[in-house]
Amino acid sequence: MLKIQNLVLTSSCFYLYFSTYCLAKTPEFSEYTLRNNGVNIISQRQTDAEQELESPNKFSPNPLESTEPDPLLPEPPTTGTVTGDKREELSQELDRLNAEASALFAAGETTKAFDTWNRELRLRRYLGQAEELAALERVAEIAWNNSQKLQVQWITKRLETIQPEIQEQEPVNIELLQALGSAFNTVRAKDPAVQVYQRVIVEAREREDVATLKVALTAMGEIYLNWLDYDNAAIAYEELLEVQQQSNSATSTNEETTDPALTTNFEKVDTIEKLAFIYNQAGKPLQAITAKERLVNFYEGQETITEIPDIKISIAGDYEELGKLSLASQYYQEAYDIAQSIQQFISASDALEKLAALYLSQDEKEAAIEIYKVQLLMDQQFVNVYGMMETYDRMGQVYAQLKAFPLAMSSFQRGLELSRQLGGYRESYFLQKLDKLNRNRNL
């Protein structure tokens, strides 16, 4: 049998503590409206037909592979890049093309815009691989965000073409590898991106380059997470956490932070939060609990307890999933105690609601009623009309199950009165509940 631990006593102290301070604020409710958007079908079909005529199809040759001479560079070098004044002149012209393409795109001339960008991209390679990769990723992001699938395919093909050139360079250019991995990620080419970042990780470890290692592991984790590959995402973030724990102040990448330890702590917390999320999504509550306990320990060490109630509520939910109900009850009560002590009304109420639901799941209806009474007391202090209405509804349902019909009637009646204070919200629901109880009593 689960036990209620000092909740009634705690609530009495809570009432005394707030007897001289009460924040009266009725919760605001979002209004949901339906918007009817008229669609001119004929006009839409005409627009689609025009786009189909203007846009390239899947059989179009890849413009990034074209070898036709360009007026800006009629005699391109057969190998290498342009240098000197010619390089500076070409760079300025390509920046101009980019600006021109951006203007065309903003004006709605999508096809012309990408034709111009593709011309720029063809020529960027003569400024070097770093310049080309940056331009490819820039245009790829625009193409992806605007559903230009064929353009994304063209850029992906170009990235695949230059990938061996970059990976086979000696010595390894780790900056180019990172840029290549980022570009592959932008076009959502998961496997090539992972392959490149794995190479970066190996190189960074050999060089003991902690900063680069952190960046690469973070990128790997994000790629797997975006593809819902939780198992591999967990591996990447666990490795990242290990690196973060082993790194010292000298390896901090935030030069603006006067205390590098603060940056390290922030990085670790962010990684642990991601691990907790990943393990929950992967259906691994034990690992999720371990991650969340680390968060609790960190915030306790920082004497920052405002984050703790919600974390403990989440841990309690994990224990429920594992069937460890005593531990779940313990964590819900701890979350409530901390939340009400620091005036976190929403979290405190959430903890009590979930605790009551836990008792109900074990058919401990009388215990759930006692929890609801504590919740009502707390809601009254903050004049939480909506919360009181919901709690009276739940109490009415439990009393009805216990066949305590007078108490059920009283609870639903109070809920009805509160619903009218909220402008009639759920009024018909409570009237139906009361009518059903009356008819059952007359049978």
PDB file of C-alpha atoms in Angstrom, residues 28 42 53 61 70 79-80 93 121 125 133 192 243 283 296 344 346 350 367 371 419 426 429:
ATOM      1  CA  GLU A  28      -5.561  32.960 -19.271  1.00  0.00           C
ATOM      2  CA  ILE A  42      -8.238  27.331 -61.438  1.00  0.00           C
ATOM      3  CA  LEU A  53       7.116  24.584 -67.714  1.00  0.00           C
ATOM      4  CA  PRO A  61      21.714  17.707 -66.933  1.00  0.00           C
ATOM      5  CA  ASP A  70      31.922  31.230 -68.875  1.00  0.00           C
ATOM      6  CA  THR A  79      44.183  22.314 -62.430  1.00  0.00           C
ATOM      7  CA  GLY A  80      44.277  24.340 -59.276  1.00  0.00           C
ATOM      8  CA  GLU A  93      32.138  38.997 -59.639  1.00  0.00           C
ATOM      9  CA  LEU A 121      28.742  27.586 -57.970  1.00  0.00           C
ATOM     10  CA  ARG A 125      35.600  25.861 -57.444  1.00  0.00           C
ATOM     11  CA  LEU A 133      31.968  24.199 -50.021  1.00  0.00           C
ATOM     12  CA  PRO A 192      28.107  10.599 -46.204  1.00  0.00           C
ATOM     13  CA  VAL A 243      35.170  14.308 -23.528  1.00  0.00           C
ATOM     14  CA  GLY A 283      12.067   3.565 -24.472  1.00  0.00           C
ATOM     15  CA  VAL A 296      19.478  16.991 -10.241  1.00  0.00           C
ATOM     16  CA  GLN A 344       6.315  27.079  -8.372  1.00  0.00           C
ATOM     17  CA  ILE A 346       2.286  24.950 -11.844  1.00  0.00           C
ATOM     18  CA  ASP A 350       1.339  18.931 -11.756  1.00  0.00           C
ATOM     19  CA  ALA A 367      -5.722   8.217  -1.065  1.00  0.00           C
ATOM     20  CA  ILE A 371      -4.299  14.336  -2.659  1.00  0.00           C
ATOM     21  CA  SER A 419     -17.159  26.900 -14.700  1.00  0.00           C
ATOM     22  CA  ARG A 426     -17.485  23.251 -19.501  1.00  0.00           C
ATOM     23  CA  TYR A 429     -20.397  19.010 -19.041  1.00  0.00           C
TER      24      TYR A 429
END
